[in-house]
Coordinates of C-alpha atoms in Angstrom, one line a residue:
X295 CA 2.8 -48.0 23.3
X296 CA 3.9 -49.4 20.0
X297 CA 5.5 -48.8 16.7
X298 CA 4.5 -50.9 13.3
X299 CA 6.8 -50.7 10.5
X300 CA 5.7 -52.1 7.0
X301 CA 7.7 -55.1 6.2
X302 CA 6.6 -55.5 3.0
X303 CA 3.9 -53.0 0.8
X304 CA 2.0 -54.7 -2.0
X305 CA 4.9 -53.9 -4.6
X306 CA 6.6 -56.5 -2.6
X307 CA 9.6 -54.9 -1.5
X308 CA 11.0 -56.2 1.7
X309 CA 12.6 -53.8 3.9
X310 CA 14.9 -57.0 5.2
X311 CA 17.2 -59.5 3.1
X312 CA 14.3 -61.8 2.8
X313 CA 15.7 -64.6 0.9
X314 CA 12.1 -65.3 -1.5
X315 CA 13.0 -61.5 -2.3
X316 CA 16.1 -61.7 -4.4
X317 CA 17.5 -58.3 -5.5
X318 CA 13.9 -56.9 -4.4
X319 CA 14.7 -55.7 -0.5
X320 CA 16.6 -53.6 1.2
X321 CA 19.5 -55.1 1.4
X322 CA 20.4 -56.2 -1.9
X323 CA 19.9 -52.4 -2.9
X324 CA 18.5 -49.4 -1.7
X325 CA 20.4 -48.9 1.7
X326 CA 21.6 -52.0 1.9
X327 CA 20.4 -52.3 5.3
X328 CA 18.1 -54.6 8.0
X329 CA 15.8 -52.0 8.2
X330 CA 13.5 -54.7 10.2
X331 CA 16.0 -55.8 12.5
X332 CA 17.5 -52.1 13.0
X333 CA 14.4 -50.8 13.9
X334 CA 13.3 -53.2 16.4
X335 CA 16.6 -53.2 18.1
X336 CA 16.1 -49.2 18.4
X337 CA 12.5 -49.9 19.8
X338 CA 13.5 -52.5 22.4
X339 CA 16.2 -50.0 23.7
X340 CA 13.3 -47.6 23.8
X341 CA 11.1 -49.9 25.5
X342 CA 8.3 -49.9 23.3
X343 CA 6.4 -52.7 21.9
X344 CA 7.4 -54.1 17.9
X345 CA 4.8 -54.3 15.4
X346 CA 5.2 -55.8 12.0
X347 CA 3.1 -55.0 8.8
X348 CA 3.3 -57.3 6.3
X349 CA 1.3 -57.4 3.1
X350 CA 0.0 -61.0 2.1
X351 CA -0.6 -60.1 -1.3
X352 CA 1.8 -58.3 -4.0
X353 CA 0.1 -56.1 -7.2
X354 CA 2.4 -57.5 -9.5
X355 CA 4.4 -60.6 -8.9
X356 CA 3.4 -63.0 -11.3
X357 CA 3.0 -65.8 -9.3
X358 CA -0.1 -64.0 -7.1
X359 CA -1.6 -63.2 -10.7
X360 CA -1.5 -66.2 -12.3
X361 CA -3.2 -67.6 -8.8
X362 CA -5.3 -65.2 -9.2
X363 CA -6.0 -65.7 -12.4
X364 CA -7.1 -69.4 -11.2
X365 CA -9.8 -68.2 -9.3
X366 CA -6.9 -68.9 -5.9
X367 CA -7.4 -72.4 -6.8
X368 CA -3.5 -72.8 -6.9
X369 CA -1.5 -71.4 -4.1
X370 CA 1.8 -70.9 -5.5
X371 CA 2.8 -67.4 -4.8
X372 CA 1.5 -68.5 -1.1
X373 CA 3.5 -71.1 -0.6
X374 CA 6.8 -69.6 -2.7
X375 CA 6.2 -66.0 -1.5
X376 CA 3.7 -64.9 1.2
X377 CA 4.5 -67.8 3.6
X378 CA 8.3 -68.1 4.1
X379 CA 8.3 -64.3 4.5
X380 CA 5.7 -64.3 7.5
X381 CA 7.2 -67.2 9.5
X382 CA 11.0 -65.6 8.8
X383 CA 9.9 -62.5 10.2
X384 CA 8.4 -64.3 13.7
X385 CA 11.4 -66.3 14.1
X386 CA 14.1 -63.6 13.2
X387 CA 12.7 -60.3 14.3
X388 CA 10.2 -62.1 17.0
X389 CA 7.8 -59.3 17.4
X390 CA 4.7 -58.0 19.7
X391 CA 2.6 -57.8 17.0
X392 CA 1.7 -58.9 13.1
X393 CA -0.4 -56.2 11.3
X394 CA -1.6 -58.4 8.3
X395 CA -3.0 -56.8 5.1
X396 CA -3.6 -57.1 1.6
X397 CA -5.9 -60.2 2.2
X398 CA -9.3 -58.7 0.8
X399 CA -9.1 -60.2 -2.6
X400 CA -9.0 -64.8 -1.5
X401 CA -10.5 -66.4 1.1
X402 CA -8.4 -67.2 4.4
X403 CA -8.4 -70.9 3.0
X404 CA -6.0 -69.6 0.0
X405 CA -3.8 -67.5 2.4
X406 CA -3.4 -70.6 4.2
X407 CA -4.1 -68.2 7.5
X408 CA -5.5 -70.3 10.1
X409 CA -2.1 -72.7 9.6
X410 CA -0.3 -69.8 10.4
X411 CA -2.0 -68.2 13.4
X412 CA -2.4 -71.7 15.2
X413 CA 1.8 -72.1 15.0
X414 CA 2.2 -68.2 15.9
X415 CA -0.6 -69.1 19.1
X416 CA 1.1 -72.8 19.8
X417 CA 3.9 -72.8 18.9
X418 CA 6.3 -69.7 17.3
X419 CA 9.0 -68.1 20.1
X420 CA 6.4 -65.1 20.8
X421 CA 3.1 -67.3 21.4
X422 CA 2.6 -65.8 24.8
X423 CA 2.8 -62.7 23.7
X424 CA 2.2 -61.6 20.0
X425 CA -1.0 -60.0 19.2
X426 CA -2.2 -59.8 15.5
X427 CA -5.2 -57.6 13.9
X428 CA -8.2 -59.2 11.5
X429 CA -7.2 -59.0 7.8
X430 CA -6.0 -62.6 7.2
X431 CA -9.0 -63.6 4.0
X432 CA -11.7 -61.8 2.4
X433 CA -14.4 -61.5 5.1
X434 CA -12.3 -61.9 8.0
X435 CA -12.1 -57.8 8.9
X436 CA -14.7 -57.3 11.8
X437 CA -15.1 -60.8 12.6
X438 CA -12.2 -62.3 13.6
X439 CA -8.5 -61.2 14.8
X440 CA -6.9 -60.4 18.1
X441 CA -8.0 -56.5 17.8
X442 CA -10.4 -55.8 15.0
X443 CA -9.3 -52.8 12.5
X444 CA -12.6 -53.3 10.2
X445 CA -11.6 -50.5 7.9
X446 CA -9.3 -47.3 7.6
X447 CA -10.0 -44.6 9.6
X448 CA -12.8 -47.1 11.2
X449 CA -15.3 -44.7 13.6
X450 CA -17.4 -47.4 15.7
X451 CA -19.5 -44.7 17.3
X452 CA -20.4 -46.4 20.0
X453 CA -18.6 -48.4 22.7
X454 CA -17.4 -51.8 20.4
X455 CA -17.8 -55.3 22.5
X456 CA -14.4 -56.0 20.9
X457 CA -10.8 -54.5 21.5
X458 CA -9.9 -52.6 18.5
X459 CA -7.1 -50.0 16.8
X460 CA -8.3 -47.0 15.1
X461 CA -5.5 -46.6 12.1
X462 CA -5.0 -42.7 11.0
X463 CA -2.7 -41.3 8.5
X464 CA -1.1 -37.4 9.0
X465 CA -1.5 -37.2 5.3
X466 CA -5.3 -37.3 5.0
X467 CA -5.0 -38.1 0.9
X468 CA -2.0 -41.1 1.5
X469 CA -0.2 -43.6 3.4
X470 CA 2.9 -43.2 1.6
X471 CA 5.3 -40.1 1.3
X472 CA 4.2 -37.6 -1.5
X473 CA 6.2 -35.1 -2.9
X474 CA 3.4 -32.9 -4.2
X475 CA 1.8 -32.9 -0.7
X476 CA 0.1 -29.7 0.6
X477 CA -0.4 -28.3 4.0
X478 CA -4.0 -28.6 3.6
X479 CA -3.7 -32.0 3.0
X480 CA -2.0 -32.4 6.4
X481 CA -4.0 -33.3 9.4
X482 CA -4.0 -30.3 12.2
X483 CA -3.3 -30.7 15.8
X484 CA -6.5 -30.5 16.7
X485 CA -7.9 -33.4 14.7
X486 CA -5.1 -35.6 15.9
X487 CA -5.7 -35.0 19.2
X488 CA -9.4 -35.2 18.4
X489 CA -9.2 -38.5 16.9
X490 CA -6.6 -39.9 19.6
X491 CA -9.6 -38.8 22.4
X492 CA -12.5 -40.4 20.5
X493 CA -10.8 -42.9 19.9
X494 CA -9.7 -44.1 23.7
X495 CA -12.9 -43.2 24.7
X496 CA -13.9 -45.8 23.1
X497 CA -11.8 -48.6 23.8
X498 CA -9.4 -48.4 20.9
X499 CA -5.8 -47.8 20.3
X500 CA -5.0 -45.4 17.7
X501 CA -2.0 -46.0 15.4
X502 CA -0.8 -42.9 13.4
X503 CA 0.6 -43.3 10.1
X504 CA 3.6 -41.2 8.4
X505 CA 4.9 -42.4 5.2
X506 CA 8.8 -41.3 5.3
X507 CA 10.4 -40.4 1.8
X508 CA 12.7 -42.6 -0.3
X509 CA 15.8 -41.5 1.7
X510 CA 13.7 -42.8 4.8
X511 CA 13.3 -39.3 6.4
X512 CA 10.2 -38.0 8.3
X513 CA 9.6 -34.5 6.6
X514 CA 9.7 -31.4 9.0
X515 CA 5.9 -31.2 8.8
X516 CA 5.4 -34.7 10.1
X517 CA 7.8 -34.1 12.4
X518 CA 6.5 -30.9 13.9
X519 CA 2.6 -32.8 14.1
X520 CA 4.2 -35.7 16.1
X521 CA 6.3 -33.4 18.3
X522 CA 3.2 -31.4 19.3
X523 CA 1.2 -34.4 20.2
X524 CA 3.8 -36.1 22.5
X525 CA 3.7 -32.4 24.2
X526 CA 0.1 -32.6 24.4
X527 CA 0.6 -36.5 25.7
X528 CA 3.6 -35.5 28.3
X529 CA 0.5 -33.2 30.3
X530 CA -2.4 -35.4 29.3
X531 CA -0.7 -38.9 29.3
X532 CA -2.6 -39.8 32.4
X533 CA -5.9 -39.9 30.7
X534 CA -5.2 -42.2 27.9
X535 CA -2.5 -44.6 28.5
X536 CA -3.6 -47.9 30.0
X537 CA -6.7 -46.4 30.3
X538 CA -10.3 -48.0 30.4
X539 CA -13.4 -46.7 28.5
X540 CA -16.2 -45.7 31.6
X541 CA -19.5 -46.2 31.8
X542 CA -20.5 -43.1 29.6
X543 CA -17.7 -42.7 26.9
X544 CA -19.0 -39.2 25.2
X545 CA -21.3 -36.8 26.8
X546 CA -25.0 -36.6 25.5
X547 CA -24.8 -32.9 25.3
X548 CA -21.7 -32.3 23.5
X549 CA -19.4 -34.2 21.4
X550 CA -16.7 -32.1 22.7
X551 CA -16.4 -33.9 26.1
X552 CA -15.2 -37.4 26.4
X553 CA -14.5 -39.7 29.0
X554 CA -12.1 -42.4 30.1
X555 CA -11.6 -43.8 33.3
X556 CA -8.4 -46.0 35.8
X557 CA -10.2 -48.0 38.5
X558 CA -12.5 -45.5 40.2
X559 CA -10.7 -42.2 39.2
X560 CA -12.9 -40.5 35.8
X561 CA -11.2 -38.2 33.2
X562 CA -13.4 -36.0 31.3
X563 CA -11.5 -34.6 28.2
X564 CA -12.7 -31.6 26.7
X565 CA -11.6 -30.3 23.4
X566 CA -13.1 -26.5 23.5
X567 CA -12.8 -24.0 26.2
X568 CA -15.9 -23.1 27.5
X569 CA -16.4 -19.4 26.8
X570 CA -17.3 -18.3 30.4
X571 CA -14.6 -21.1 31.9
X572 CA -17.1 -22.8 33.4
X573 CA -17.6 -26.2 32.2
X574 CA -21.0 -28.3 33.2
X575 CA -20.7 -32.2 32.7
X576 CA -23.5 -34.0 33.0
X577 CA -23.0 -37.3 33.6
X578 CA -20.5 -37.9 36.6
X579 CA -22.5 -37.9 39.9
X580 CA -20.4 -35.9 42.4
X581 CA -20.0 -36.8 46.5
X582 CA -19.3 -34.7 49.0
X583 CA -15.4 -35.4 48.6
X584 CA -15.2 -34.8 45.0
X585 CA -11.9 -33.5 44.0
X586 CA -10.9 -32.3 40.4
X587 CA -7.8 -31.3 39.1
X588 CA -6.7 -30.3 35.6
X589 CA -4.0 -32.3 34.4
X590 CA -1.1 -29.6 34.1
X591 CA -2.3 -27.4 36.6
X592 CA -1.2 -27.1 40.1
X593 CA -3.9 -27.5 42.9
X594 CA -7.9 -28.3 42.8
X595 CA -10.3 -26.5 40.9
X596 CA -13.6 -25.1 42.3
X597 CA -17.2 -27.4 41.4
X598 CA -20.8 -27.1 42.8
X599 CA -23.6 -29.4 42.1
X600 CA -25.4 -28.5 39.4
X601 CA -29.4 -27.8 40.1
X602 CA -30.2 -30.2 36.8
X603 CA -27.8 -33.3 36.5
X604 CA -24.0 -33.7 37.2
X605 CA -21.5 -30.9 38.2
X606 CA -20.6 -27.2 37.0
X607 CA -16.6 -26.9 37.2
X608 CA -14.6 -23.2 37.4
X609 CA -11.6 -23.4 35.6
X610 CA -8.7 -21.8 35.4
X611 CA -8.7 -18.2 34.6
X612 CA -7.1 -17.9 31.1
X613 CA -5.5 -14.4 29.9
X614 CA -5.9 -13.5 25.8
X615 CA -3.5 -14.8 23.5
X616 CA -2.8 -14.4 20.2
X617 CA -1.4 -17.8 19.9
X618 CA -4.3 -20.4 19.5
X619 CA -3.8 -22.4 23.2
X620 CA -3.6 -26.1 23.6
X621 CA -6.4 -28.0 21.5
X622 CA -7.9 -30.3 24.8
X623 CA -7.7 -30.6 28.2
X624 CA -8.4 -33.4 30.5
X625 CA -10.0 -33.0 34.1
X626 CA -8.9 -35.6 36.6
X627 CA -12.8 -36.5 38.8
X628 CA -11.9 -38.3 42.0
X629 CA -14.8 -39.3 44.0
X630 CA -17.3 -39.4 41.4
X631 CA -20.3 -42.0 40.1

């Protein structure tokens, strides 16, 4: 469990005193605030793991463009700009994890990357520790990193050989804060929890983005999605944190049923009630001391072999509502194949 603040955006404003910032971070104006070192103390209270993102490259400091404009044959805005910020923020703010970006546009030789990552692996105060993602050159997303993010919103499909982070935004247009958002723009319940599933399934972590406004408040309609999915995660939890993907991660039948799995306990997650509350899942192989139990329901639920492949569950009698019930529910399978 883990928050990631952005450092630094490609406007290069630095949301510490960063010293190769003058009069361009948050201290100097603005709030006048560490929002970097504020944050992390807040988090460590919390006990949750510190991420950093940090933008290598800036759209308009002239140093990057006139490199650029040399074909990133010089390296000044590197070794002036991009540089001094990353190793200040691993020796000030010492965190659990670097989310690098803004690195499509040079090569990792230009970002002088590889320098870096072999003094934050060998040497830095959080060597033992710190985990970073892939964007450190042009080329390097996919390929190489400690947890691949590939692209935005990156679907795999199928199981990757690779741990990885599935990054989300609540806005579906924007990572920043708009003022002329709409709540059709805003992502339901549903597909959070959707995307969270798939997501874990698979082997991934999924990190949820909300862009805050200028006065650094998350907007009630943020605040209401994120509420509603740590409600859904207080009776689900079990199913997805330091969970494992199992052998079969989505079932063939469906794409509404999804499994992960701790040692030899399975949890099927399904995102639609079946109409008849009887929900058949094909792939676990039952025993005779089966046991399932709905995560946020008291006692075991009824189950029979079914006559084709895997088991046919009973579930839990549900009266009609006019309010929409919870979008997914997560069976706990002990005893199964």
């Amino acid at each position: 469990r883990y928050v990631v603040l952005t450092t630094k955006h490609h406007e290069g404003f630095t949301n510490w005193g960063s010293p190769v910032s003058w009069n361009w971070n948050s201290v100097d104006t603005g709030p006048h605030r560490d929002l970097v070192g504020e944050l992390g103390e807040a988090l460590r209270e919390s006990k949750l793991r510190y991420g950093l993102y940090h933008s290598l490259m800036e759209w308009f400091n002239p140093l990057y463009l006139d490199d650029k404009q040399s074909d990133f044959k010089t390296q000044n805005f590197v070794l002036k700009k991009t540089m001094p910020e990353l190793y200040e923020l691993v020796l000030k703010y010492k965190p659990d994890l670097i989310w690098s970006d803004g690195d499509w546009e040079a090569p990792d030789s230009y970002w002088n990357s590889t320098s870096f990552l072999a003094w934050l692996y060998n040497d830095s105060p959080v060597k033992d520790s710190v985990v970073v993602n892939d964007r450190w050159g042009r080329g390097c997303s996919c390929h190489h990193g400690g947890f691949y993010n590939c692209a935005d919103k990156y679907r795999p499909g199928t199981l990757p050989g690779h741990k990885w982070e599935m990054c989300s935004s609540l806005d579906r247009l924007s990572w920043g804060y708009r003022s002329n958002l709409s709540l059709a723009e805003v992502m339901d319940e549903m597909s959070m929890i959707q995307e969270l599933v798939q997501t874990v399934s698979l082997g991934g972590n999924y990190l949820l983005n909300v862009g805050p406004t200028k006065e650094g408040v998350i907007v009630p309609i943020f605040q209401e999605r994120l509420l509603a999915l740590g409600r859904w995660l207080d009776t689900n939890g079990e199913a997805i944190y330091e969970s494992q993907p199992w052998r079969v991660q989505v079932e063939n039948t469906t794409d509404t049923v999804w499994y992960t799995s701790k040692g030899p306990v399975v949890f099927a997650i399904f995102l639609l009630w079946p109409r008849d509350s009887v929900l058949h899942l094909a792939s676990p192989i039952p025993s005779p001391g089966t046991q399932v139990t709905l995560l946020g329901f008291g006692g075991s639920l009824q189950w029979h072999s079914d006559p084709g492949e895997g088991m046919l569950i009973t579930l839990p009698h549900v009266l009609p509502s006019p309010v929409p019930p919870q979008p997914g529910w997560a069976l706990k399978l002990e005893g199964v194949e």
